[in-house]
Coordinates of C-alpha atoms in Angstrom, one line a residue:
Chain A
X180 CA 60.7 11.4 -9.6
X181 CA 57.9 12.9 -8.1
X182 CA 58.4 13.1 -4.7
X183 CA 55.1 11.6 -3.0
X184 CA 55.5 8.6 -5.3
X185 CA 55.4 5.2 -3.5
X186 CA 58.5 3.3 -4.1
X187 CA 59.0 0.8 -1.2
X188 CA 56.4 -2.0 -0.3
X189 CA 55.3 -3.6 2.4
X190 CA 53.5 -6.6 1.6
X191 CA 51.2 -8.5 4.3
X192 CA 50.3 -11.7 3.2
X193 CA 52.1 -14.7 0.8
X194 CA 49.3 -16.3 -0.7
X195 CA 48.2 -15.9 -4.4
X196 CA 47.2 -12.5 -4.6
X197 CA 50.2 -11.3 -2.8
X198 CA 52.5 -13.1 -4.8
X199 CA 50.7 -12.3 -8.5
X200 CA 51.1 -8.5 -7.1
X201 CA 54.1 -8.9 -5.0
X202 CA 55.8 -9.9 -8.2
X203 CA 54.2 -7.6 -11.0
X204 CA 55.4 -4.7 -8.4
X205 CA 58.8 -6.4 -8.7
X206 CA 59.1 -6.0 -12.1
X207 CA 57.9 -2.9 -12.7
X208 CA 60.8 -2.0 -10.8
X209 CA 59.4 -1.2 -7.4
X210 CA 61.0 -2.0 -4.4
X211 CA 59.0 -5.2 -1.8
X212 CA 61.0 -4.5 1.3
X213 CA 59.3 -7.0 3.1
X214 CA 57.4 -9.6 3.1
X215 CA 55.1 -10.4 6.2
X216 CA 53.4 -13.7 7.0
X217 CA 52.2 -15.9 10.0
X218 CA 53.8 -18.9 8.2
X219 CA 57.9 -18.3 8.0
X220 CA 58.4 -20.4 5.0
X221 CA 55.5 -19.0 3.0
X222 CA 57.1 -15.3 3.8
X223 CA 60.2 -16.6 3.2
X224 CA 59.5 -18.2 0.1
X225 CA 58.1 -15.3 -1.8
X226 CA 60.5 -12.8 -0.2
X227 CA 63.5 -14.8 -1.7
X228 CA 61.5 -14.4 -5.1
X229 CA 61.4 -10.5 -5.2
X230 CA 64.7 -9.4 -3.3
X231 CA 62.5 -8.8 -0.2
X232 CA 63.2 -9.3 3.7
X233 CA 60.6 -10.9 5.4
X234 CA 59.2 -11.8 9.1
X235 CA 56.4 -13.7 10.8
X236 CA 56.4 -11.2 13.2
X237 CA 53.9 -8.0 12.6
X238 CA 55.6 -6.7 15.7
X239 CA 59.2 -6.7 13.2
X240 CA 56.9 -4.9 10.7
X241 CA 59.5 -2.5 8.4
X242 CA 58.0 1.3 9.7
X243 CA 59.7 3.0 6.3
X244 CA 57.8 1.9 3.7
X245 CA 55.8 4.0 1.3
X246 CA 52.2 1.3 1.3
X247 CA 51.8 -1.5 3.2
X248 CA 49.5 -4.3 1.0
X249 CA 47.1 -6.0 3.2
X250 CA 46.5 -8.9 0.4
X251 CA 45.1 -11.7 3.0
X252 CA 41.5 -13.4 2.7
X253 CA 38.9 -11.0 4.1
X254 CA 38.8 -12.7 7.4
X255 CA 42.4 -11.9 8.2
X256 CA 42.0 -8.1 7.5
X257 CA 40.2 -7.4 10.2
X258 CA 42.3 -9.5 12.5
X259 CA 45.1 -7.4 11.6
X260 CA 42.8 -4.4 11.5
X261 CA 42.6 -4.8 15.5
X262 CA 46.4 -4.9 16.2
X263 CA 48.2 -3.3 13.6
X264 CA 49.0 0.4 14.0
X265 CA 51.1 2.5 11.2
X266 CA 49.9 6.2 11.9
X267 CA 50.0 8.0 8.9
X268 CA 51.1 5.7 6.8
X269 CA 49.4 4.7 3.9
X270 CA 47.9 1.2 4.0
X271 CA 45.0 -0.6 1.3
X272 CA 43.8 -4.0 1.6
X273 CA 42.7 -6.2 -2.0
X274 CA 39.5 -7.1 -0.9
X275 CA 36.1 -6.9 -3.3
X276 CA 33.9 -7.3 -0.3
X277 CA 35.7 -5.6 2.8
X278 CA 34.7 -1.5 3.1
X279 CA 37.7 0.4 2.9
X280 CA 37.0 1.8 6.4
X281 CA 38.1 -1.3 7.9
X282 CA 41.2 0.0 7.7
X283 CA 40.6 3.0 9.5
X284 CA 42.5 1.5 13.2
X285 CA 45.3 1.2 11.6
X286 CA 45.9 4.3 10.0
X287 CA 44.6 8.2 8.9
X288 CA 45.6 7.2 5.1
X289 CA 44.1 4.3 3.7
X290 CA 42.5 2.8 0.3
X291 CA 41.8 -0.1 -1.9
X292 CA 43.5 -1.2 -4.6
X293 CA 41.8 -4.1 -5.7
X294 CA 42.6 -6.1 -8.9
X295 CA 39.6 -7.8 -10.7
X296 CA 41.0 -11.5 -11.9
X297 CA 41.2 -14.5 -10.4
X298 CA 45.1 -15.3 -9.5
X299 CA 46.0 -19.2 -9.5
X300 CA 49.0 -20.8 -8.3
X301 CA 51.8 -20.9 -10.9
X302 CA 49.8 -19.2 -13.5
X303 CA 51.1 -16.3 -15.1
X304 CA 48.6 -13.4 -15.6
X305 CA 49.0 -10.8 -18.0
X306 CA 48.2 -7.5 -15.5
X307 CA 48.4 -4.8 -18.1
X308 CA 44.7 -6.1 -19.0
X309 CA 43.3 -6.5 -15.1
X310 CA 41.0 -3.8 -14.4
X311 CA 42.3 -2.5 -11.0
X312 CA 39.6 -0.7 -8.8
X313 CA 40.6 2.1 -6.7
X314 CA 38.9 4.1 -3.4
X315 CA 40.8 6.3 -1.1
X316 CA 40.1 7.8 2.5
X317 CA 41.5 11.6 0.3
X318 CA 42.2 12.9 -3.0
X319 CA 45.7 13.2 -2.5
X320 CA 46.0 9.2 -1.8
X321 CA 43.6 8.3 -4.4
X322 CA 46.3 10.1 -6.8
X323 CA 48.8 8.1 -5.4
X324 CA 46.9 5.0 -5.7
X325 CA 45.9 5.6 -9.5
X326 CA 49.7 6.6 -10.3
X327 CA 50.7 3.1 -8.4
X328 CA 47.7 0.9 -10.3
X329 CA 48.7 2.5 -14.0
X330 CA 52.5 1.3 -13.1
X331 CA 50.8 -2.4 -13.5
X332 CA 47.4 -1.7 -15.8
X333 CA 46.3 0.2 -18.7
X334 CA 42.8 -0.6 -17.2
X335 CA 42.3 1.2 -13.7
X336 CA 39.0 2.6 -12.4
X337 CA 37.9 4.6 -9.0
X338 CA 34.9 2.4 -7.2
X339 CA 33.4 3.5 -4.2
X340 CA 33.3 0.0 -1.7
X341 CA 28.8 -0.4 -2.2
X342 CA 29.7 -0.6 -6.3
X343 CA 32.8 -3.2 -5.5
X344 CA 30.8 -4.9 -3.5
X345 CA 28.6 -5.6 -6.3
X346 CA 31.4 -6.3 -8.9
X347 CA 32.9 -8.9 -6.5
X348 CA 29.1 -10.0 -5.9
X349 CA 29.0 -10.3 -10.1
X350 CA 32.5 -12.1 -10.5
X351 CA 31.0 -14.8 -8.2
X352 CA 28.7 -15.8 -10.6
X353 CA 30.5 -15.1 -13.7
X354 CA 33.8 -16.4 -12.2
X355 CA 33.7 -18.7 -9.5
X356 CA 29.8 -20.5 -10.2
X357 CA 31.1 -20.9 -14.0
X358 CA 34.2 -22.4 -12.9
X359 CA 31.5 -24.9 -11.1
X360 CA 29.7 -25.3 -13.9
X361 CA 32.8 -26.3 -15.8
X362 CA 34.2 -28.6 -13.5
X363 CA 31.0 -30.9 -13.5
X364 CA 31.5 -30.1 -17.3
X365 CA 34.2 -31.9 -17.1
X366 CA 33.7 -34.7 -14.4
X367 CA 30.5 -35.8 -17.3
X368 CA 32.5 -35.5 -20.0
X369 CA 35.6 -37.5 -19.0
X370 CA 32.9 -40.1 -16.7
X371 CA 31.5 -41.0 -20.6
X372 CA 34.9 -40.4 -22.5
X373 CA 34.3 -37.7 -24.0
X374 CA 37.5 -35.2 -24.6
X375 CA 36.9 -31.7 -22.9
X376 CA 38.7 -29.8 -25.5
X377 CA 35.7 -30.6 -28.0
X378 CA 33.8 -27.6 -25.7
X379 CA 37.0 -25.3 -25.4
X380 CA 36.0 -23.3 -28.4
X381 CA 32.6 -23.2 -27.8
X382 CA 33.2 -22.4 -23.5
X383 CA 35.3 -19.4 -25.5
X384 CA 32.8 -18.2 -27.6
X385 CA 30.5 -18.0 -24.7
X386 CA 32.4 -16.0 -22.7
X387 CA 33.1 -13.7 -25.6
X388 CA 29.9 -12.9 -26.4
X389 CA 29.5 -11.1 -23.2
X390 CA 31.6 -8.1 -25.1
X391 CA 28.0 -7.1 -26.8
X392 CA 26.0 -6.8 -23.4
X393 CA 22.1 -7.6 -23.5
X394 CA 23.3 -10.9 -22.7
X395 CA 19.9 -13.0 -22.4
X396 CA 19.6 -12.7 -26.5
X397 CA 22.7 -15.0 -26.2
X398 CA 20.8 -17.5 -24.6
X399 CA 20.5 -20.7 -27.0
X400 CA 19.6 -24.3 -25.6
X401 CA 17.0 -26.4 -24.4
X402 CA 15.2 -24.5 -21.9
X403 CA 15.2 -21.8 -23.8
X404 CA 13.6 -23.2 -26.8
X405 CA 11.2 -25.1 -24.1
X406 CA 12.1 -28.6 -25.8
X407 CA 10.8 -30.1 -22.9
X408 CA 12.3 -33.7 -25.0
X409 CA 15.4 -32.9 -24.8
X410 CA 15.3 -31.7 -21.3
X411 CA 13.6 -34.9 -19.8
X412 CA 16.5 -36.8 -21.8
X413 CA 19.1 -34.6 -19.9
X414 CA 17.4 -35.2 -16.4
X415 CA 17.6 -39.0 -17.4
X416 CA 21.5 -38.6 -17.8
X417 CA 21.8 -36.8 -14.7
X418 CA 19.8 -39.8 -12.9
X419 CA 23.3 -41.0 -11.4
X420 CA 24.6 -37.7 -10.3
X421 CA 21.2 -35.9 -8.3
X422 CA 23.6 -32.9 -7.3
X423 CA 24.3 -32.0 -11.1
X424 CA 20.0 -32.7 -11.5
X425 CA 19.3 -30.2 -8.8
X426 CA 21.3 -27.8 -10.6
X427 CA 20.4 -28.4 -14.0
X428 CA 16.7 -28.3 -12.7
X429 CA 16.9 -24.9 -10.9
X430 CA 19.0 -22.8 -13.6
X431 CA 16.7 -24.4 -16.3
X432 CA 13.5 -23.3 -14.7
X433 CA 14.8 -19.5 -14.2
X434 CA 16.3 -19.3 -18.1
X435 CA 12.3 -20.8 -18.8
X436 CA 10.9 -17.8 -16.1
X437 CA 13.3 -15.2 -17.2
X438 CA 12.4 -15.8 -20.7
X439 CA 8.4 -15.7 -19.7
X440 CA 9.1 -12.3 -17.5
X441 CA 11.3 -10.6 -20.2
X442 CA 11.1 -12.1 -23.7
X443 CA 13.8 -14.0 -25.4
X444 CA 15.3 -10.9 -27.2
Chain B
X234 CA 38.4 -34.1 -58.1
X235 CA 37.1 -37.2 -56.2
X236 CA 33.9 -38.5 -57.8
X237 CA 32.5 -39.0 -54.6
X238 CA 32.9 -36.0 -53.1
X239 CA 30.2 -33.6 -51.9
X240 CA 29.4 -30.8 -54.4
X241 CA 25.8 -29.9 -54.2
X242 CA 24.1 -29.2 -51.4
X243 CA 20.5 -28.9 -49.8
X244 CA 19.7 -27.0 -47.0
X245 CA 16.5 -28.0 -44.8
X246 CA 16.2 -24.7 -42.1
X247 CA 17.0 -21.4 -42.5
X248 CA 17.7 -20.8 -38.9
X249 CA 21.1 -19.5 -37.1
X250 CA 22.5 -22.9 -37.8
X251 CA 21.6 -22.9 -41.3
X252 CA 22.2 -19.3 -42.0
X253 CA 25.9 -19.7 -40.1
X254 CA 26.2 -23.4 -42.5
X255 CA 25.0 -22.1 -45.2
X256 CA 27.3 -19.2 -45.9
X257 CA 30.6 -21.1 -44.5
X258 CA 30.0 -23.8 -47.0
X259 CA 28.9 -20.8 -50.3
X260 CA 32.8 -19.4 -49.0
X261 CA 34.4 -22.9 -49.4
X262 CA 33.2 -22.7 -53.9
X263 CA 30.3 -25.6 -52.7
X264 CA 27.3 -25.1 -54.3
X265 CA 24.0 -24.9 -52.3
X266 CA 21.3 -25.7 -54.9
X267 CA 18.5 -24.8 -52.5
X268 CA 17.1 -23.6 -49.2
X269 CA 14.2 -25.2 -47.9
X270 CA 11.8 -23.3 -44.8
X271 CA 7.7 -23.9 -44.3
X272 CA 8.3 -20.0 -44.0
X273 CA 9.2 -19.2 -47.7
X274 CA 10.4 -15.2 -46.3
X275 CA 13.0 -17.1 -44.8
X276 CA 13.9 -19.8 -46.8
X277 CA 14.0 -16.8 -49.7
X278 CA 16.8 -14.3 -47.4
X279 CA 18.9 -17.2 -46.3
X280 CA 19.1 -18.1 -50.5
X281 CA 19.5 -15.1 -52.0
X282 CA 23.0 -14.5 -49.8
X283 CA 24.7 -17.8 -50.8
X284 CA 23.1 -18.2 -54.7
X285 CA 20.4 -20.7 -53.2
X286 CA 17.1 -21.9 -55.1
X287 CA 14.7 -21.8 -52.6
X288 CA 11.4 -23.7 -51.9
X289 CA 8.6 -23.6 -48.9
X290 CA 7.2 -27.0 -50.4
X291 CA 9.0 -30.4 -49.2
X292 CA 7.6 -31.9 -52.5
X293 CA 9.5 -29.5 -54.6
X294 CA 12.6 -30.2 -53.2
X295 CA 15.6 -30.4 -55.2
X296 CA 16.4 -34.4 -55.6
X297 CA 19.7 -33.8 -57.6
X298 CA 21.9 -32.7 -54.8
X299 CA 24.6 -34.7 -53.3
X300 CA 23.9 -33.8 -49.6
X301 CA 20.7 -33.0 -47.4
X302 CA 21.4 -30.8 -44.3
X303 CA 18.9 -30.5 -41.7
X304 CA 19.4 -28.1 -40.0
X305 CA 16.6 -27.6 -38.1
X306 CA 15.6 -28.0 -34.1
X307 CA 15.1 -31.6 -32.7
X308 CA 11.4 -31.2 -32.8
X309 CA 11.0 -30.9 -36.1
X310 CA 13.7 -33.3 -37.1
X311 CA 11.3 -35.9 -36.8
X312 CA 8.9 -34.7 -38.0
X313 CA 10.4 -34.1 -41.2
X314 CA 11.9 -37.8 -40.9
X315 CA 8.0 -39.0 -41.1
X316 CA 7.6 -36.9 -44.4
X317 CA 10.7 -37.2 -46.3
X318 CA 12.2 -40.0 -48.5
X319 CA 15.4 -39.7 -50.5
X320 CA 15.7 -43.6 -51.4
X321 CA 19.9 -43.5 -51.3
X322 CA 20.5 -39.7 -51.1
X323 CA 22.6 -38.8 -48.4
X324 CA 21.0 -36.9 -45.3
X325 CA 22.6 -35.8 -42.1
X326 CA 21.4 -33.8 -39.2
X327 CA 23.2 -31.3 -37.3
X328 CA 21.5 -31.9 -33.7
X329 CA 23.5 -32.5 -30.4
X330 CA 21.0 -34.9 -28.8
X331 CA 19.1 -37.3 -31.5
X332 CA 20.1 -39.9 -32.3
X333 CA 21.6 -40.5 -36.2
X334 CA 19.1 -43.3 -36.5
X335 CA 16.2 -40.8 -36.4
X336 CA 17.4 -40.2 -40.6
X337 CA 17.4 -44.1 -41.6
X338 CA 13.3 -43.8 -42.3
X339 CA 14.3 -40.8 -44.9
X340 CA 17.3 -42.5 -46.7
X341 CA 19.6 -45.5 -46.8
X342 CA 23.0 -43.4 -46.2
X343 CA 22.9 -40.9 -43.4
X344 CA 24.8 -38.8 -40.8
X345 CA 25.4 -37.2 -38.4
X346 CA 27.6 -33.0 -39.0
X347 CA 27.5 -31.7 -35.4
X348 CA 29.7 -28.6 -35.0
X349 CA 30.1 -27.8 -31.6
X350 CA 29.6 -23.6 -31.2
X351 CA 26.7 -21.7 -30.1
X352 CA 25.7 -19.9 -33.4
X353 CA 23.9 -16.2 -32.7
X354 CA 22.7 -14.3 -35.5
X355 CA 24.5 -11.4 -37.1
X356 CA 27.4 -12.5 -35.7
X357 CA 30.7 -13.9 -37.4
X358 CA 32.1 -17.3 -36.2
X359 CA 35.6 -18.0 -37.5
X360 CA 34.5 -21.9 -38.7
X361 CA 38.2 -23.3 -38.6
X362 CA 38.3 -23.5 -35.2
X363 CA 34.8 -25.3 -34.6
X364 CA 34.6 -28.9 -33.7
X365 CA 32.4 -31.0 -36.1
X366 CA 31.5 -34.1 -35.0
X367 CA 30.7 -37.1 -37.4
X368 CA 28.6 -39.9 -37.7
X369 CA 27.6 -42.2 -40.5
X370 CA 26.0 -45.5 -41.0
X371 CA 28.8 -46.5 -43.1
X372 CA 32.2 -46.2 -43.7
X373 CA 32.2 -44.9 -46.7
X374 CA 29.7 -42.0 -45.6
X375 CA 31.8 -41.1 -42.8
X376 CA 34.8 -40.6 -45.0
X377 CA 32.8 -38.5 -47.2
X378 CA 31.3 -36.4 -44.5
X379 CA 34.9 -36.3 -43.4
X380 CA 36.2 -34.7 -46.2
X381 CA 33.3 -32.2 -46.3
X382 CA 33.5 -31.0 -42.8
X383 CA 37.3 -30.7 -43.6
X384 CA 36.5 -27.9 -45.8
X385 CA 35.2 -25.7 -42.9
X386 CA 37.1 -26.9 -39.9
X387 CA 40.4 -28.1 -39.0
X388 CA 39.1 -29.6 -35.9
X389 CA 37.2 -32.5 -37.2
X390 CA 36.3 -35.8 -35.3
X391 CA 34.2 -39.1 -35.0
X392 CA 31.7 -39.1 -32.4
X393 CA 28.9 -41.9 -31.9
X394 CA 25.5 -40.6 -30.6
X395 CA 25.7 -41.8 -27.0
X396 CA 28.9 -39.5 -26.5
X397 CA 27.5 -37.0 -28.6
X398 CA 24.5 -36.6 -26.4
X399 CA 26.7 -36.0 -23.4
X400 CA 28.6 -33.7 -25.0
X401 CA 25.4 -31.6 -25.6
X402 CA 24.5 -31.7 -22.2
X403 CA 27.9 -30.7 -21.5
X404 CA 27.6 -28.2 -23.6
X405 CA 24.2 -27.1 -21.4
X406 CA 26.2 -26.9 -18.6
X407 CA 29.5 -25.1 -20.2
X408 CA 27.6 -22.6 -22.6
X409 CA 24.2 -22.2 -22.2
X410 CA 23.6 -21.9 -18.5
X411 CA 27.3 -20.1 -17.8
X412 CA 25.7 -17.4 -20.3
X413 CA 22.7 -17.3 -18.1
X414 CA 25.1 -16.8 -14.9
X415 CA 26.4 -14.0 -17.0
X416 CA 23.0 -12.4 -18.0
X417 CA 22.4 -12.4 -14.0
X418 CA 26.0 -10.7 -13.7
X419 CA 25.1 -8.1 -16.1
X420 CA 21.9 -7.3 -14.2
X421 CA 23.3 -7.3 -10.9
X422 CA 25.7 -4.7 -11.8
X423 CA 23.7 -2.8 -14.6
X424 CA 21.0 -2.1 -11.7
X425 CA 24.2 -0.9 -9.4
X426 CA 25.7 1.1 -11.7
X427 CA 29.1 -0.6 -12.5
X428 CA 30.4 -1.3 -15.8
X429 CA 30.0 -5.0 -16.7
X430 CA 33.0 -4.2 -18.8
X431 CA 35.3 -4.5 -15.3
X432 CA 34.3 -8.4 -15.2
X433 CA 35.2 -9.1 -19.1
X434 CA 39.1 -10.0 -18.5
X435 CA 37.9 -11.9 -15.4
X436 CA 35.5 -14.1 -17.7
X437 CA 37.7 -14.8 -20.0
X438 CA 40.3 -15.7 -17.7
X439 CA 38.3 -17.9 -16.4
X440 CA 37.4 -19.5 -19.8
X441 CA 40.8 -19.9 -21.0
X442 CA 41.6 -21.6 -17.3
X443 CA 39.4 -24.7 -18.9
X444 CA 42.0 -25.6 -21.0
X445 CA 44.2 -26.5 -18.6
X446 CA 42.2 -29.4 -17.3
X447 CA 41.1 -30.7 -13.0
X448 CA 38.9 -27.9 -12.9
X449 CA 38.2 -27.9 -9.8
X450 CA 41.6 -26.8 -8.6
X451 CA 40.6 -23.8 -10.4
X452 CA 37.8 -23.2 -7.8
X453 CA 38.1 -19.5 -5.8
X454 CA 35.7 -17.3 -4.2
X455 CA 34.0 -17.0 -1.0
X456 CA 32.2 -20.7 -1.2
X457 CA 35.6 -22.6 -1.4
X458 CA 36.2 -20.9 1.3
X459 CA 33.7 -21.7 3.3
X460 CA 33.6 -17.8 4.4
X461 CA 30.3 -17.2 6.1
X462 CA 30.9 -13.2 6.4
X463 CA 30.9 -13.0 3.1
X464 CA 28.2 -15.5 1.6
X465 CA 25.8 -13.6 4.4
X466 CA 26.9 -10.8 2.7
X467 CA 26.1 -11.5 -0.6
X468 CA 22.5 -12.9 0.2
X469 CA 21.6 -10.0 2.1
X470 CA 22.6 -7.9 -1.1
X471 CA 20.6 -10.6 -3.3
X472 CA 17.3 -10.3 -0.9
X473 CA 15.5 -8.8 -3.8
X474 CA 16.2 -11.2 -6.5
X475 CA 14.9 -14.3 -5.0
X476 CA 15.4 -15.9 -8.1
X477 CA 19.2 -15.4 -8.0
X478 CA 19.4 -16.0 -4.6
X479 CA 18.4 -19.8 -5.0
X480 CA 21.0 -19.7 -7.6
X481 CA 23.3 -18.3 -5.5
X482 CA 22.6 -20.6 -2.6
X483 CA 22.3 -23.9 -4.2
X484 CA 25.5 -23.5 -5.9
X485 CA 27.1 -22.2 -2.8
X486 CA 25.6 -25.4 -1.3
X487 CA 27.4 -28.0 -4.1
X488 CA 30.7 -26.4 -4.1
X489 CA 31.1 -26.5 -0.4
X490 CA 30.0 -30.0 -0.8
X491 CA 32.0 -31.1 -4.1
X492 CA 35.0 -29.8 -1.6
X493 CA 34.2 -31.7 1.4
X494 CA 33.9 -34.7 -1.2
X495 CA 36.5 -34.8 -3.2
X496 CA 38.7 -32.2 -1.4
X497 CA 40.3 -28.7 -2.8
X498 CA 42.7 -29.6 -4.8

């Protein structure tokens, strides 16, 4: 085994992330020492899962570890940031948007290790297929970091924190605004009895077609074609839900400007 | 074989719909007895792959057929509804929003063969797994149209036009204006050097979470939130691309509200 290889975890934080990575590490045969969070049970509850200790005390924090996983909301990093102190020890935080020298209080080694999916409750996620973006305050820990990422992905990746910044700026539309655009998908669909799963293969395709790049000659639809009947139709539909209108209103009018500023293909 | 069944085909359009028709129907033994386009380069391309006549001239259609497919955009639908008349030939149109009473001018027996996919041009779609929706002004038209679409798609269903057209507008929402989302994605990141690539297991993820129904409970991201660093963030790095940025906030804006609605989860 070589010898700078991180083997024990520390693991700061028991939400969703922490537990997707907390057990992934787990498996892979790494060793969670301990689990940390404010909330006992919530510590407790994910320790139990991956043979770990765990407090709700940062002053208890276990000093012998090889990382310490800051995987808490962005907010909380730099809370921690201000009070937590581990020397030389190696600490990373998960975040897309946080620079990696937020973590520069709490220690001379630090990085980001920072897994591009979105992790849901009781969801299982295949890692091996997450891309995992790396940055490191040296070399020596970025080496450690990459070694660490492959353990869980065949899909791992140096970013500096500007570029992540910009991924995580690009999964918010592709990830969480589509999600949006699903869910009041759904809410017309199911208001007018009309099954979802009818639009699963096509939601599918959609998101395939991204694999080709050049994505506005995907574009298909209504605005595009200008079918200004079939648009007014839609806008009477929305007439009971004027949230969904504004929406439909904006988005259509930029696929119609885009289209005039670039050409459809 | 059943006398009734559907052997012969017409094709009206020569478009992406037609085209991706056209050939899953040559691949299934039917026999497609002609293509019809105003644009006779087209109309000729689309026949010559699938062992099609083909004819520019609406008079010189072929009236021995057992089937007329339009497959053309809404527009000229209707158009072509003022023009045609096939007495008791059987017509159907392949459009999301009209109506399937647009056809009754052409024709006694008419439908409605709706598959549900965005069709793009030069590229495959595996047809089994496409929804086609049917219509028919009479039962025995329906069963016919039933047993045709059965021929291309295992997933095959009745659908009257009002549901129809909110599926399409679903479909607005779900397809065409996600793919927009991911066009600004791609541009974002293109224009900061990071490979869109990173955000392709994190789209599909997110498409494959659709199946698993309450999609809001799929929500993440930095408006569920409610986390101001980050959305200031994001719209200082979106400053110029106003366009995106009223994307960006009016989206922000509904999920926020959609949560302080209807809560998180």
């Amino acid at each position: 085994m070589n010898e700078g290889q991180i083997q024990k975890i520390v693991i700061i934080g028991a939400g969703r992330l922490a537990s997707h990575l907390g057990l992934s590490f787990f498996k892979q045969g790494l060793e969670i020492v301990q689990v940390y969070n404010r909330t006992p049970e919530k510590a407790g509850k994910l320790a139990s899962r991956i043979g770990a200790a765990c407090t709700d005390n940062i002053a208890e924090l276990n000093l012998h570890a090889d990382i310490y996983f800051l995987a808490v909301s962005d907010s909380v990093i730099g809370e921690i940031a201000s009070r937590l102190r581990l020397n030389k020890k190696l600490v990373v935080h998960a975040s897309g948007t946080m620079g990696m020298d937020v973590l520069a209080p709490i220690s001379s080694n630090f990085g980001v290790f920072y897994p591009v999916q979105t992790f849901l409750l009781n969801r299982k996620i295949n890692f091996r297929k997450v891309p995992i973006c790396i940055e490191a305050n040296s070399e020596s820990i970025e080496l450690k970091l990459e070694f660490l990422a492959k353990k869980l992905s065949r899909n791992v990746c140096f970013l500096n924190s500007e570029k992540r910044r910009y991924l995580h700026l690009g999964a918010v539309f592709a990830s969480n605004f589509t999600n949006f655009l699903y869910t009041i998908t759904e809410d017309i669909l199911i208001s007018n009895n009309v099954p979802l799963e009818l639009l699963e293969p096509l939601i599918f395709q959609t998101a395939m077609n991204v694999k080709h790049g050049n994505l506005f000659q995907n574009q298909t639809g209504p605005a595009l074609r200008g079918d200004k009947k079939v648009l007014d139709k839609h806008c009477e539909m929305l007439a009971k839900h004027p949230d969904y209108l504004e929406i439909y209103n904006l988005i259509t009018s930029k696929i119609i400007k885009h289209k005039m500023l670039h050409g459809e293909l």
